[in-house]
Short mmCIF file of C-alpha atoms (C1' of nucleotides) in Angstrom, two decimals:
data_model
loop_
_atom_site.label_atom_id
_atom_site.label_comp_id
_atom_site.label_asym_id
_atom_site.label_seq_id
_atom_site.Cartn_x
_atom_site.Cartn_y
_atom_site.Cartn_z
CA MET L 1 8.57 -4.75 28.09
CA GLU L 2 12.01 -6.89 27.66
CA ILE L 3 10.85 -7.32 24.23
CA LYS L 4 10.02 -11.52 23.22
CA GLN L 5 8.11 -11.59 19.91
CA PRO L 6 8.52 -8.78 18.40
CA GLU L 7 5.24 -9.41 16.56
CA THR L 8 3.61 -10.54 19.99
CA CYS L 9 5.19 -5.79 20.76
CA ARG L 10 3.96 -5.69 17.40
CA SER L 11 0.19 -5.69 17.58
CA GLY L 12 0.36 -3.51 21.50
CA VAL L 13 2.43 -1.16 19.48
CA GLU L 14 0.16 -0.77 17.44
CA THR L 15 -2.65 -0.21 18.64
CA SER L 16 -1.38 2.44 20.59
CA LEU L 17 -0.44 4.33 17.51
CA GLU L 18 -4.05 4.01 15.76
CA ILE L 19 -5.88 5.87 18.86
CA ILE L 20 -3.09 8.74 18.79
CA VAL L 21 -2.30 9.05 15.67
CA GLY L 22 -4.12 11.42 13.53
CA LYS L 23 -2.80 14.69 12.55
CA TRP L 24 -5.20 16.54 15.41
CA LYS L 25 -5.54 14.54 17.95
CA PRO L 26 -2.64 15.25 20.34
CA ILE L 27 -3.16 18.37 20.00
CA ILE L 28 -6.73 17.59 20.60
CA LEU L 29 -5.77 15.13 23.85
CA LEU L 30 -3.39 17.57 24.79
CA HIS L 31 -6.16 20.49 25.32
CA LEU L 32 -8.29 18.53 26.54
CA LEU L 33 -6.42 16.94 29.52
CA HIS L 34 -4.74 20.43 30.08
CA GLY L 35 -8.29 22.61 29.89
CA GLY L 36 -11.25 20.10 30.86
CA THR L 37 -14.68 19.98 29.73
CA LYS L 38 -15.36 22.10 26.32
CA ARG L 39 -17.21 22.06 23.95
CA PHE L 40 -17.37 21.91 20.32
CA GLY L 41 -16.70 25.73 19.60
CA GLU L 42 -14.29 26.44 21.73
CA LEU L 43 -12.14 23.11 20.68
CA LYS L 44 -12.08 24.42 17.01
CA ARG L 45 -11.20 28.35 18.62
CA LEU L 46 -7.96 26.69 19.14
CA LEU L 47 -6.97 24.71 17.01
CA PRO L 48 -7.30 27.85 14.12
CA ASP L 49 -6.20 25.70 11.29
CA ILE L 50 -8.77 22.32 11.96
CA THR L 51 -11.93 22.30 9.42
CA GLN L 52 -15.29 21.13 10.87
CA LYS L 53 -15.15 18.41 8.98
CA MET L 54 -11.79 16.75 10.34
CA LEU L 55 -12.56 18.33 14.14
CA THR L 56 -15.91 16.05 13.95
CA THR L 57 -14.19 12.79 12.70
CA GLN L 58 -11.05 12.81 14.85
CA LEU L 59 -13.24 13.59 17.83
CA ARG L 60 -15.71 10.60 16.80
CA GLU L 61 -12.51 7.93 16.52
CA LEU L 62 -11.71 9.37 19.86
CA GLU L 63 -14.93 8.74 21.02
CA GLU L 64 -15.52 4.94 19.75
CA GLN L 65 -12.17 4.60 21.88
CA ASP L 66 -13.37 5.46 25.04
CA ILE L 67 -10.54 7.60 25.45
CA ILE L 68 -13.54 10.77 25.02
CA THR L 69 -17.08 11.61 25.59
CA ARG L 70 -19.44 13.35 24.23
CA LYS L 71 -22.04 14.13 26.06
CA VAL L 72 -25.43 16.13 23.88
CA TYR L 73 -27.42 19.29 25.47
CA PRO L 74 -30.63 19.45 23.59
CA GLU L 75 -30.89 22.38 23.96
CA VAL L 76 -31.73 25.53 20.97
CA PRO L 77 -28.78 26.49 20.05
CA PRO L 78 -27.28 22.85 20.41
CA ARG L 79 -23.78 23.02 22.57
CA VAL L 80 -22.26 19.33 23.32
CA GLU L 81 -19.42 18.62 25.31
CA TYR L 82 -16.28 17.03 25.45
CA SER L 83 -14.34 15.33 27.91
CA VAL L 84 -10.96 13.53 28.19
CA THR L 85 -13.29 9.48 30.26
CA GLU L 86 -11.22 7.78 32.92
CA TYR L 87 -10.25 5.26 31.44
CA GLY L 88 -8.64 7.63 28.21
CA ARG L 89 -6.07 9.10 30.75
CA GLY L 90 -4.13 6.08 30.66
CA LEU L 91 -2.86 7.99 27.33
CA TYR L 92 -1.45 10.77 29.20
CA GLY L 93 1.92 9.19 30.85
CA ILE L 94 2.09 7.86 26.62
CA LEU L 95 1.93 11.45 25.53
CA GLN L 96 4.05 12.46 28.41
CA GLN L 97 7.02 10.53 27.59
CA MET L 98 6.85 10.98 24.07
CA TYR L 99 6.62 14.60 24.88
CA GLU L 100 9.68 14.97 26.66
CA TRP L 101 11.68 12.22 24.25
CA GLY L 102 10.43 14.47 21.32
CA LEU L 103 11.85 18.15 22.92
CA ALA L 104 15.37 16.03 23.93
CA HIS L 105 15.04 14.84 19.99
CA LEU L 106 14.62 18.13 19.25
CA GLU L 107 17.75 18.82 20.77
CA HIS L 108 19.56 16.22 19.99
CA MET L 109 19.53 16.82 16.10
CA ALA L 110 19.84 20.74 16.35
CA LYS L 111 23.39 20.01 18.21
CA LYS L 112 24.37 17.50 16.11
CA LYS L 113 23.74 19.71 12.46
CA SER L 114 25.92 22.24 13.53
CA MET G 1 4.20 16.12 32.46
CA GLU G 2 2.02 18.16 34.34
CA ILE G 3 0.32 20.06 31.03
CA LYS G 4 0.99 23.83 30.73
CA GLN G 5 0.53 24.96 27.51
CA PRO G 6 -0.71 22.31 25.33
CA GLU G 7 0.28 23.78 22.53
CA THR G 8 4.43 23.46 24.40
CA CYS G 9 3.76 19.50 24.62
CA ARG G 10 2.36 19.45 20.64
CA SER G 11 5.76 19.83 19.27
CA GLY G 12 7.04 17.18 21.45
CA VAL G 13 4.60 14.48 21.62
CA GLU G 14 4.64 15.21 17.11
CA THR G 15 8.45 15.03 16.58
CA SER G 16 8.43 11.69 18.53
CA LEU G 17 5.49 10.23 16.36
CA GLU G 18 7.22 11.66 13.23
CA ILE G 19 10.17 9.37 14.74
CA ILE G 20 7.85 5.72 15.02
CA VAL G 21 4.58 5.85 12.48
CA GLY G 22 6.18 5.36 9.32
CA LYS G 23 4.04 1.35 8.38
CA TRP G 24 6.37 -0.62 9.43
CA LYS G 25 8.87 1.43 11.88
CA PRO G 26 8.07 -0.50 14.27
CA ILE G 27 8.22 -3.89 13.69
CA ILE G 28 11.81 -2.77 12.40
CA LEU G 29 12.64 -1.22 15.40
CA LEU G 30 11.30 -4.50 17.36
CA HIS G 31 13.25 -6.53 15.88
CA LEU G 32 16.62 -4.59 15.58
CA LEU G 33 16.22 -4.24 19.33
CA HIS G 34 14.88 -8.00 19.99
CA GLY G 35 17.40 -9.76 17.41
CA GLY G 36 19.87 -7.20 17.15
CA THR G 37 22.62 -6.10 14.81
CA LYS G 38 20.28 -7.66 10.96
CA ARG G 39 21.52 -7.37 7.45
CA PHE G 40 19.73 -5.44 4.29
CA GLY G 41 17.85 -9.23 3.49
CA GLU G 42 17.42 -10.60 6.83
CA LEU G 43 15.13 -8.02 8.25
CA LYS G 44 13.06 -8.39 4.19
CA ARG G 45 13.05 -11.98 5.06
CA LEU G 46 10.95 -10.87 8.83
CA LEU G 47 8.95 -8.76 7.24
CA PRO G 48 7.47 -10.96 3.92
CA ASP G 49 5.27 -8.10 3.44
CA ILE G 50 7.26 -5.44 2.44
CA THR G 51 8.83 -4.15 -0.73
CA GLN G 52 12.07 -3.44 -1.16
CA LYS G 53 11.72 0.29 -1.32
CA MET G 54 9.40 0.47 1.52
CA LEU G 55 12.62 -0.92 3.48
CA THR G 56 15.00 1.22 1.99
CA THR G 57 13.25 4.50 3.10
CA GLN G 58 11.99 3.36 6.34
CA LEU G 59 15.91 2.88 7.50
CA ARG G 60 17.24 6.21 5.76
CA GLU G 61 14.53 7.35 7.49
CA LEU G 62 15.38 6.04 10.98
CA GLU G 63 19.26 6.59 10.21
CA GLU G 64 19.04 10.25 9.39
CA GLN G 65 17.43 10.74 12.75
CA ASP G 66 20.58 8.85 14.30
CA ILE G 67 17.90 5.76 15.85
CA ILE G 68 19.81 3.04 13.41
CA THR G 69 23.11 3.54 12.34
CA ARG G 70 24.10 1.71 8.31
CA LYS G 71 27.20 0.03 8.66
CA VAL G 72 28.67 -0.85 4.83
CA TYR G 73 30.32 -3.62 4.37
CA PRO G 74 33.05 -3.39 1.19
CA GLU G 75 32.63 -6.59 -0.08
CA VAL G 76 31.05 -8.56 -3.13
CA PRO G 77 28.29 -9.35 -2.71
CA PRO G 78 28.13 -5.86 -0.90
CA ARG G 79 26.74 -6.66 2.89
CA VAL G 80 24.74 -3.59 4.79
CA GLU G 81 24.06 -4.33 8.10
CA TYR G 82 21.77 -2.27 10.54
CA SER G 83 21.17 -1.34 14.54
CA VAL G 84 20.26 0.55 16.96
CA THR G 85 22.46 3.48 17.72
CA GLU G 86 22.42 3.42 21.92
CA TYR G 87 20.94 7.15 21.18
CA GLY G 88 17.63 5.12 19.56
CA ARG G 89 17.30 3.03 22.38
CA GLY G 90 16.15 5.84 24.10
CA LEU G 91 12.46 5.30 22.59
CA TYR G 92 12.93 1.68 24.16
CA GLY G 93 10.70 4.09 27.39
CA ILE G 94 8.22 5.08 25.05
CA LEU G 95 7.43 1.26 22.48
CA GLN G 96 6.81 -0.91 26.06
CA GLN G 97 3.87 1.25 27.02
CA MET G 98 2.59 1.38 23.69
CA TYR G 99 3.01 -1.80 23.80
CA GLU G 100 2.05 -2.48 27.18
CA TRP G 101 -1.54 -0.42 27.37
CA GLY G 102 -2.46 -1.42 23.33
CA LEU G 103 -2.92 -4.50 25.13
CA ALA G 104 -4.42 -4.33 27.38
CA HIS G 105 -7.02 -1.11 25.91
CA LEU G 106 -7.40 -4.92 22.68
CA GLU G 107 -8.90 -6.71 25.67
CA HIS G 108 -10.77 -3.35 27.15
CA MET G 109 -12.15 -3.00 23.29
CA ALA G 110 -13.08 -6.47 23.23
CA LYS G 111 -14.99 -6.65 26.73
CA LYS G 112 -16.68 -3.18 25.77
CA LYS G 113 -18.49 -5.39 22.62
CA SER G 114 -19.49 -8.18 24.15
"C1'" DC P 1 22.88 -8.73 -2.39
"C1'" DA P 2 21.31 -4.11 -1.73
"C1'" DG P 3 19.42 -1.31 -3.26
"C1'" DC P 4 17.35 3.16 -7.04
"C1'" DA P 5 13.97 4.75 -11.13
"C1'" DT P 6 8.71 4.46 -12.83
"C1'" DC P 7 4.97 4.27 -12.88
"C1'" DC P 8 0.88 4.39 -10.24
"C1'" DC P 9 -3.27 4.65 -6.71
"C1'" DT P 10 -5.29 5.16 -3.18
"C1'" DG P 11 -7.05 6.83 1.07
"C1'" DG P 12 -6.42 10.68 4.36
"C1'" DA P 13 -7.39 15.32 5.07
"C1'" DG P 14 -8.62 20.40 2.81
"C1'" DA P 15 -11.92 23.19 0.64
"C1'" DT P 16 -16.70 24.33 0.20
"C1'" DA P 17 -21.49 24.70 0.83
"C1'" DC P 18 -25.19 23.35 3.12
"C1'" DT P 19 -28.39 21.96 8.13
"C1'" DG P 20 -31.59 20.61 12.50
"C1'" DC I 1 -23.43 26.08 17.47
"C1'" DA I 2 -22.39 21.11 15.93
"C1'" DG I 3 -22.54 19.55 12.75
"C1'" DT I 4 -23.30 16.56 7.43
"C1'" DA I 5 -22.74 16.42 2.39
"C1'" DT I 6 -19.38 16.29 -1.84
"C1'" DC I 7 -16.17 17.28 -4.80
"C1'" DT I 8 -10.89 17.91 -5.11
"C1'" DC I 9 -5.65 17.21 -3.75
"C1'" DC I 10 -2.35 15.37 -2.86
"C1'" DA I 11 1.51 11.88 -0.90
"C1'" DG I 12 2.54 7.92 1.76
"C1'" DG I 13 2.73 3.68 -0.22
"C1'" DG I 14 2.82 -0.37 -3.09
"C1'" DA I 15 4.31 -3.06 -8.30
"C1'" DT I 16 7.77 -4.11 -11.73
"C1'" DG I 17 12.12 -3.57 -13.60
"C1'" DC I 18 17.01 -2.39 -14.42
"C1'" DT I 19 22.08 -2.34 -11.57
"C1'" DG I 20 27.07 -1.42 -9.21
#
DNA sequence: CAGCATCCCTGGAGATACTG
DNA sequence: CAGTATCTCCAGGGATGCTG
């Protein structure tokens, strides 16, 4: 980066944060990136503690940002599938770095305590 | 990364998020990374809309995570200086990626609208 | 100057019930 | 099955005043 003007960088950083932050967004993204397309009910089962309402809103927000797509099949009973867009895969690098740094940080803090 | 088990990656990602998330943490970090050591009052002036209470708590949380250091000079009137630790600079890569992706995303969404 | 203590308010998130 | 619609609650954050 080389931080020129903090205020300039700020908007970029906070835009990214807005996409990723949300109690369930990271884990939803990880599941979709890992397992590919998933139905609403599958995601619900993969995240036992999430409420339907929260799953819906988090998915809607990710969809609005073009990170995932929502495909509705006109069947009865209804079927809706979610998957990460090509564009959304651009978040992969960020998630990867956060994953790696985060694990290292957990170790760092564990060492510090002892 | 290559996402093996989403649940494994989750803790790493969310650990990183916990450090960065907080209404003022990114901008505080950017200022300290850009401008080096700063006094409490300087930061307060750089962030006109932050309350003293919030500045204090955000700084304390970053300090607890070893991201910044707090140096108190035993003078009257008191002087307290904050700076990013060597360890804390490890967040630089993440902030950089978020900055770059975020700016691109703002453009992406602007284009989409038109 | 660099805080802490207190009170207060809002919005993110949970629980529950209903529906095309 | 894949959602809405309400009601509710709590914690993050804000406003203000006091102090070593």
